[in-house]
Amino acid sequence: MRISRSLEVWKMGTVNYLEALKLQDKLVSDRKTRKISDTLLSLQHPPTYTLGKRRTDHNLLVPETDLRKIGAELHYTQRGGDITFHGPHQAILYPIISLRDIGLGARNYVEKLELTMIELASLYGVKARAGQTGETGVWVGERKIGAIGVRISSGITSHGLALNIDPDLSYFKHIVPCGIADKEVTSLGKETEVALPAEEVIHEQLISCFARVFGFSDIIWKDDASILFDNQSIE
């Protein structure tokens, strides 16, 4: 008999990157001690560039002061992966889940994150694929549509994936996206031939793809108001 597994989903809207980082740290700690069950954060960030733990600053093509001039922040993180951009009109998922409980290794976990974005793209007639050797994330031909950068601590995940719905792609000109030179960045809006629905619909479709790929049979939705009420002690 198949075991029913539930996933708590927090729909958070637009969240400052450092606030999201602090929240993830708390939730990872709570998941390790089983104070919470598997949880998925669904959100967007204001314009933000992040570097992974390898600190590949050479892939940032402009001084940090130039980023401030365009209203963007730069943050260093402990996730895997290279430099990337987060901003409006991008769907971000941060899973806080126990890989041990679902019997997944790190490689399989990343592959399922890729599949989550590939399945979402297919809903709009876009044929996406996982990265080949030396490539990370999800691609449409030779154009990157989704990024992945994860952290796993004692079997508990954080950070996650970012799918370009229809962001301002000019932000990517200031970096070598994910450390891969001479590659374009694209978006769902640019690749599909159908009119996109409201972004909230796409966010929910991405969540549904994630739940299906990872075998969660029950989704418990929490909106932003209830999250803030339940987590006043995070600050």
mmCIF file of C-alpha atoms in Angstrom:
data_model
loop_
_atom_site.group_PDB
_atom_site.id
_atom_site.type_symbol
_atom_site.label_atom_id
_atom_site.label_comp_id
_atom_site.label_asym_id
_atom_site.label_seq_id
_atom_site.Cartn_x
_atom_site.Cartn_y
_atom_site.Cartn_z
ATOM 1 C CA MET A 1 0.000 0.000 0.000
ATOM 2 C CA ARG A 2 1.341 3.421 -0.957
ATOM 3 C CA ILE A 3 2.074 5.709 1.983
ATOM 4 C CA SER A 4 0.266 9.065 1.898
ATOM 5 C CA ARG A 5 2.754 11.907 2.233
ATOM 6 C CA SER A 6 1.853 15.543 2.844
ATOM 7 C CA LEU A 7 3.678 18.718 1.886
ATOM 8 C CA GLU A 8 3.064 22.059 3.546
ATOM 9 C CA VAL A 9 3.326 24.863 0.975
ATOM 10 C CA TRP A 10 3.941 28.459 2.006
ATOM 11 C CA LYS A 11 2.877 30.954 -0.663
ATOM 12 C CA MET A 12 4.918 34.007 0.292
ATOM 13 C CA GLY A 13 4.801 36.490 -2.584
ATOM 14 C CA THR A 14 7.883 38.728 -2.871
ATOM 15 C CA VAL A 15 10.433 38.238 -0.073
ATOM 16 C CA ASN A 16 13.798 39.902 0.557
ATOM 17 C CA TYR A 17 16.607 37.414 -0.035
ATOM 18 C CA LEU A 18 18.170 37.668 3.441
ATOM 19 C CA GLU A 19 14.779 37.256 5.107
ATOM 20 C CA ALA A 20 14.175 34.118 3.040
ATOM 21 C CA LEU A 21 17.649 32.838 3.990
ATOM 22 C CA LYS A 22 16.977 33.370 7.686
ATOM 23 C CA LEU A 23 13.623 31.618 7.400
ATOM 24 C CA GLN A 24 15.191 28.649 5.603
ATOM 25 C CA ASP A 25 17.820 28.274 8.329
ATOM 26 C CA LYS A 26 15.119 28.159 11.003
ATOM 27 C CA LEU A 27 12.975 25.711 9.068
ATOM 28 C CA VAL A 28 15.946 23.397 8.384
ATOM 29 C CA SER A 29 16.662 23.343 12.112
ATOM 30 C CA ASP A 30 13.007 22.608 12.861
ATOM 31 C CA ARG A 31 12.886 19.861 10.218
ATOM 32 C CA LYS A 32 15.985 18.176 11.658
ATOM 33 C CA THR A 33 14.268 17.957 15.063
ATOM 34 C CA ARG A 34 10.950 17.000 13.418
ATOM 35 C CA LYS A 35 9.158 20.074 14.760
ATOM 36 C CA ILE A 36 7.792 20.523 11.242
ATOM 37 C CA SER A 37 6.997 18.221 8.332
ATOM 38 C CA ASP A 38 8.276 18.585 4.762
ATOM 39 C CA THR A 39 7.743 22.195 3.685
ATOM 40 C CA LEU A 40 7.967 24.074 0.390
ATOM 41 C CA LEU A 41 8.453 27.846 0.133
ATOM 42 C CA SER A 42 7.023 29.443 -3.030
ATOM 43 C CA LEU A 43 8.126 33.025 -3.630
ATOM 44 C CA GLN A 44 9.901 35.669 -5.696
ATOM 45 C CA HIS A 45 12.780 37.982 -4.776
ATOM 46 C CA PRO A 46 13.475 41.620 -5.563
ATOM 47 C CA PRO A 47 16.456 41.923 -7.991
ATOM 48 C CA THR A 48 19.204 39.884 -6.321
ATOM 49 C CA TYR A 49 22.450 38.254 -7.425
ATOM 50 C CA THR A 50 23.727 35.311 -5.387
ATOM 51 C CA LEU A 51 27.023 33.434 -5.371
ATOM 52 C CA GLY A 52 27.379 29.833 -4.217
ATOM 53 C CA LYS A 53 29.898 28.484 -1.735
ATOM 54 C CA ARG A 54 32.619 28.250 -4.423
ATOM 55 C CA ARG A 55 32.751 32.082 -4.413
ATOM 56 C CA THR A 56 33.232 32.479 -8.173
ATOM 57 C CA ASP A 57 33.378 36.280 -8.102
ATOM 58 C CA HIS A 58 35.020 36.340 -11.541
ATOM 59 C CA ASN A 59 31.618 35.476 -13.033
ATOM 60 C CA LEU A 60 30.246 38.801 -11.835
ATOM 61 C CA LEU A 61 31.063 41.084 -14.767
ATOM 62 C CA VAL A 62 30.489 44.481 -13.143
ATOM 63 C CA PRO A 63 31.471 46.080 -9.800
ATOM 64 C CA GLU A 64 29.024 45.603 -6.953
ATOM 65 C CA THR A 65 28.449 49.363 -6.940
ATOM 66 C CA ASP A 66 26.982 49.059 -10.447
ATOM 67 C CA LEU A 67 24.502 46.498 -9.176
ATOM 68 C CA ARG A 68 23.309 48.924 -6.517
ATOM 69 C CA LYS A 69 22.727 51.530 -9.222
ATOM 70 C CA ILE A 70 20.215 49.233 -10.920
ATOM 71 C CA GLY A 71 18.512 48.462 -7.616
ATOM 72 C CA ALA A 72 19.979 44.985 -7.161
ATOM 73 C CA GLU A 73 21.632 43.309 -4.163
ATOM 74 C CA LEU A 74 24.537 40.834 -4.041
ATOM 75 C CA HIS A 75 24.641 38.012 -1.501
ATOM 76 C CA TYR A 76 27.029 35.153 -0.744
ATOM 77 C CA THR A 77 25.415 31.834 0.174
ATOM 78 C CA GLN A 78 26.265 28.291 1.250
ATOM 79 C CA ARG A 79 24.364 26.607 -1.592
ATOM 80 C CA GLY A 80 25.977 24.710 -4.434
ATOM 81 C CA GLY A 81 26.165 26.137 -7.924
ATOM 82 C CA ASP A 82 27.609 29.332 -9.355
ATOM 83 C CA ILE A 83 26.382 32.906 -9.625
ATOM 84 C CA THR A 84 22.775 33.485 -10.578
ATOM 85 C CA PHE A 85 20.091 36.163 -10.636
ATOM 86 C CA HIS A 86 16.735 36.239 -8.880
ATOM 87 C CA GLY A 87 14.092 38.830 -9.566
ATOM 88 C CA PRO A 88 10.486 39.655 -10.380
ATOM 89 C CA HIS A 89 8.594 37.351 -12.762
ATOM 90 C CA GLN A 90 10.630 34.339 -11.703
ATOM 91 C CA ALA A 91 9.158 31.382 -9.799
ATOM 92 C CA ILE A 92 11.296 30.176 -6.902
ATOM 93 C CA LEU A 93 10.818 27.012 -4.869
ATOM 94 C CA TYR A 94 12.807 26.353 -1.696
ATOM 95 C CA PRO A 95 12.098 22.780 -0.476
ATOM 96 C CA ILE A 96 12.800 22.034 3.191
ATOM 97 C CA ILE A 97 12.416 18.280 3.007
ATOM 98 C CA SER A 98 14.042 15.176 4.460
ATOM 99 C CA LEU A 99 15.779 13.187 1.735
ATOM 100 C CA ARG A 100 16.256 10.299 4.156
ATOM 101 C CA ASP A 101 12.521 10.017 4.764
ATOM 102 C CA ILE A 102 11.814 9.724 1.039
ATOM 103 C CA GLY A 103 14.888 7.616 0.249
ATOM 104 C CA LEU A 104 16.603 10.015 -2.154
ATOM 105 C CA GLY A 105 20.290 10.737 -2.689
ATOM 106 C CA ALA A 106 21.623 14.146 -3.669
ATOM 107 C CA ARG A 107 21.916 13.374 -7.396
ATOM 108 C CA ASN A 108 18.397 11.968 -7.639
ATOM 109 C CA TYR A 109 17.098 14.965 -5.737
ATOM 110 C CA VAL A 110 18.616 17.393 -8.239
ATOM 111 C CA GLU A 111 17.305 15.320 -11.141
ATOM 112 C CA LYS A 112 13.788 15.551 -9.712
ATOM 113 C CA LEU A 113 14.121 19.336 -9.377
ATOM 114 C CA GLU A 114 15.089 19.413 -13.058
ATOM 115 C CA LEU A 115 12.118 17.229 -13.939
ATOM 116 C CA THR A 116 9.796 19.549 -12.000
ATOM 117 C CA MET A 117 10.741 22.464 -14.281
ATOM 118 C CA ILE A 118 10.737 20.309 -17.421
ATOM 119 C CA GLU A 119 7.176 19.175 -16.662
ATOM 120 C CA LEU A 120 6.031 22.763 -16.055
ATOM 121 C CA ALA A 121 7.543 23.918 -19.354
ATOM 122 C CA SER A 122 5.780 21.071 -21.187
ATOM 123 C CA LEU A 123 2.405 22.452 -20.051
ATOM 124 C CA TYR A 124 3.092 25.408 -22.340
ATOM 125 C CA GLY A 125 4.427 23.412 -25.272
ATOM 126 C CA VAL A 126 8.067 24.161 -24.401
ATOM 127 C CA LYS A 127 10.477 21.226 -24.754
ATOM 128 C CA ALA A 128 13.032 21.637 -21.990
ATOM 129 C CA ARG A 129 15.856 19.304 -20.996
ATOM 130 C CA ALA A 130 18.240 18.729 -18.121
ATOM 131 C CA GLY A 131 21.723 20.187 -18.399
ATOM 132 C CA GLN A 132 24.377 18.090 -20.127
ATOM 133 C CA THR A 133 27.906 17.528 -18.803
ATOM 134 C CA GLY A 134 29.193 20.790 -17.348
ATOM 135 C CA GLU A 135 25.739 22.382 -17.444
ATOM 136 C CA THR A 136 23.440 22.866 -14.477
ATOM 137 C CA GLY A 137 19.749 23.609 -14.434
ATOM 138 C CA VAL A 138 17.200 23.249 -17.225
ATOM 139 C CA TRP A 139 17.586 24.275 -20.854
ATOM 140 C CA VAL A 140 15.573 24.875 -24.019
ATOM 141 C CA GLY A 141 18.028 24.039 -26.783
ATOM 142 C CA GLU A 142 21.145 26.019 -25.835
ATOM 143 C CA ARG A 143 19.201 28.587 -23.773
ATOM 144 C CA LYS A 144 18.864 28.306 -20.007
ATOM 145 C CA ILE A 145 15.355 28.610 -18.585
ATOM 146 C CA GLY A 146 15.805 27.342 -15.020
ATOM 147 C CA ALA A 147 18.531 27.348 -12.376
ATOM 148 C CA ILE A 148 19.224 24.942 -9.523
ATOM 149 C CA GLY A 149 21.388 25.508 -6.461
ATOM 150 C CA VAL A 150 20.885 23.370 -3.373
ATOM 151 C CA ARG A 151 22.210 22.826 0.105
ATOM 152 C CA ILE A 152 21.809 19.550 1.990
ATOM 153 C CA SER A 153 22.568 19.430 5.712
ATOM 154 C CA SER A 154 22.078 16.175 7.652
ATOM 155 C CA GLY A 155 19.765 15.010 4.887
ATOM 156 C CA ILE A 156 17.582 18.155 4.999
ATOM 157 C CA THR A 157 17.397 20.334 1.878
ATOM 158 C CA SER A 158 17.320 24.104 1.446
ATOM 159 C CA HIS A 159 17.701 26.610 -1.400
ATOM 160 C CA GLY A 160 16.290 25.028 -4.570
ATOM 161 C CA LEU A 161 15.167 26.070 -8.040
ATOM 162 C CA ALA A 162 14.322 29.220 -9.995
ATOM 163 C CA LEU A 163 12.263 29.113 -13.192
ATOM 164 C CA ASN A 164 12.177 32.150 -15.485
ATOM 165 C CA ILE A 165 8.528 32.950 -16.183
ATOM 166 C CA ASP A 166 9.064 36.294 -17.899
ATOM 167 C CA PRO A 167 11.779 38.297 -16.086
ATOM 168 C CA ASP A 168 13.778 41.207 -17.477
ATOM 169 C CA LEU A 169 16.585 39.166 -19.061
ATOM 170 C CA SER A 170 18.904 42.180 -19.249
ATOM 171 C CA TYR A 171 19.813 41.541 -15.599
ATOM 172 C CA PHE A 172 21.643 38.403 -16.725
ATOM 173 C CA LYS A 173 24.049 40.473 -18.857
ATOM 174 C CA HIS A 174 25.935 41.471 -15.720
ATOM 175 C CA ILE A 175 26.982 37.898 -14.904
ATOM 176 C CA VAL A 176 28.133 34.646 -16.479
ATOM 177 C CA PRO A 177 24.919 32.778 -15.538
ATOM 178 C CA CYS A 178 25.736 29.725 -13.431
ATOM 179 C CA GLY A 179 29.342 30.057 -14.615
ATOM 180 C CA ILE A 180 28.661 28.887 -18.174
ATOM 181 C CA ALA A 181 29.984 31.333 -20.787
ATOM 182 C CA ASP A 182 28.544 31.958 -24.265
ATOM 183 C CA LYS A 183 25.091 30.659 -23.364
ATOM 184 C CA GLU A 184 21.822 32.577 -23.559
ATOM 185 C CA VAL A 185 19.213 32.844 -20.841
ATOM 186 C CA THR A 186 15.571 32.495 -21.803
ATOM 187 C CA SER A 187 12.125 32.396 -20.210
ATOM 188 C CA LEU A 188 8.790 30.654 -20.480
ATOM 189 C CA GLY A 189 7.275 33.811 -21.940
ATOM 190 C CA LYS A 190 9.944 33.961 -24.625
ATOM 191 C CA GLU A 191 9.742 30.283 -25.593
ATOM 192 C CA THR A 192 6.024 29.502 -25.530
ATOM 193 C CA GLU A 193 3.595 30.237 -28.339
ATOM 194 C CA VAL A 194 0.591 30.453 -26.007
ATOM 195 C CA ALA A 195 -0.525 33.361 -23.845
ATOM 196 C CA LEU A 196 0.655 32.909 -20.268
ATOM 197 C CA PRO A 197 -1.941 32.998 -17.477
ATOM 198 C CA ALA A 198 -1.525 35.062 -14.302
ATOM 199 C CA GLU A 199 1.816 34.321 -12.637
ATOM 200 C CA GLU A 200 0.093 32.969 -9.538
ATOM 201 C CA VAL A 201 -1.377 30.220 -11.730
ATOM 202 C CA ILE A 202 2.105 29.274 -12.983
ATOM 203 C CA HIS A 203 3.488 29.270 -9.429
ATOM 204 C CA GLU A 204 0.724 26.861 -8.384
ATOM 205 C CA GLN A 205 1.311 24.663 -11.437
ATOM 206 C CA LEU A 206 5.019 24.476 -10.561
ATOM 207 C CA ILE A 207 4.128 23.471 -6.999
ATOM 208 C CA SER A 208 1.817 20.764 -8.343
ATOM 209 C CA CYS A 209 4.583 19.477 -10.635
ATOM 210 C CA PHE A 210 6.973 19.374 -7.662
ATOM 211 C CA ALA A 211 4.480 17.472 -5.503
ATOM 212 C CA ARG A 212 3.785 14.947 -8.267
ATOM 213 C CA VAL A 213 7.458 14.370 -9.112
ATOM 214 C CA PHE A 214 8.396 13.896 -5.445
ATOM 215 C CA GLY A 215 5.382 11.724 -4.616
ATOM 216 C CA PHE A 216 3.532 14.020 -2.224
ATOM 217 C CA SER A 217 -0.150 13.080 -2.297
ATOM 218 C CA ASP A 218 -1.501 15.847 -0.065
ATOM 219 C CA ILE A 219 -0.728 19.578 -0.296
ATOM 220 C CA ILE A 220 -1.473 21.804 2.699
ATOM 221 C CA TRP A 221 -1.586 25.445 1.556
ATOM 222 C CA LYS A 222 -0.602 28.337 3.779
ATOM 223 C CA ASP A 223 -0.935 31.920 2.623
ATOM 224 C CA ASP A 224 1.346 34.785 3.583
ATOM 225 C CA ALA A 225 -0.862 36.121 6.374
ATOM 226 C CA SER A 226 -1.004 32.839 8.285
ATOM 227 C CA ILE A 227 2.743 32.320 7.834
ATOM 228 C CA LEU A 228 3.578 35.681 9.369
ATOM 229 C CA PHE A 229 1.228 34.969 12.256
ATOM 230 C CA ASP A 230 2.684 31.529 12.932
ATOM 231 C CA ASN A 231 6.336 32.678 12.704
ATOM 232 C CA GLN A 232 6.529 35.933 14.596
ATOM 233 C CA SER A 233 9.506 34.569 16.559
ATOM 234 C CA ILE A 234 11.751 34.221 13.496
ATOM 235 C CA GLU A 235 13.206 37.732 13.751
#
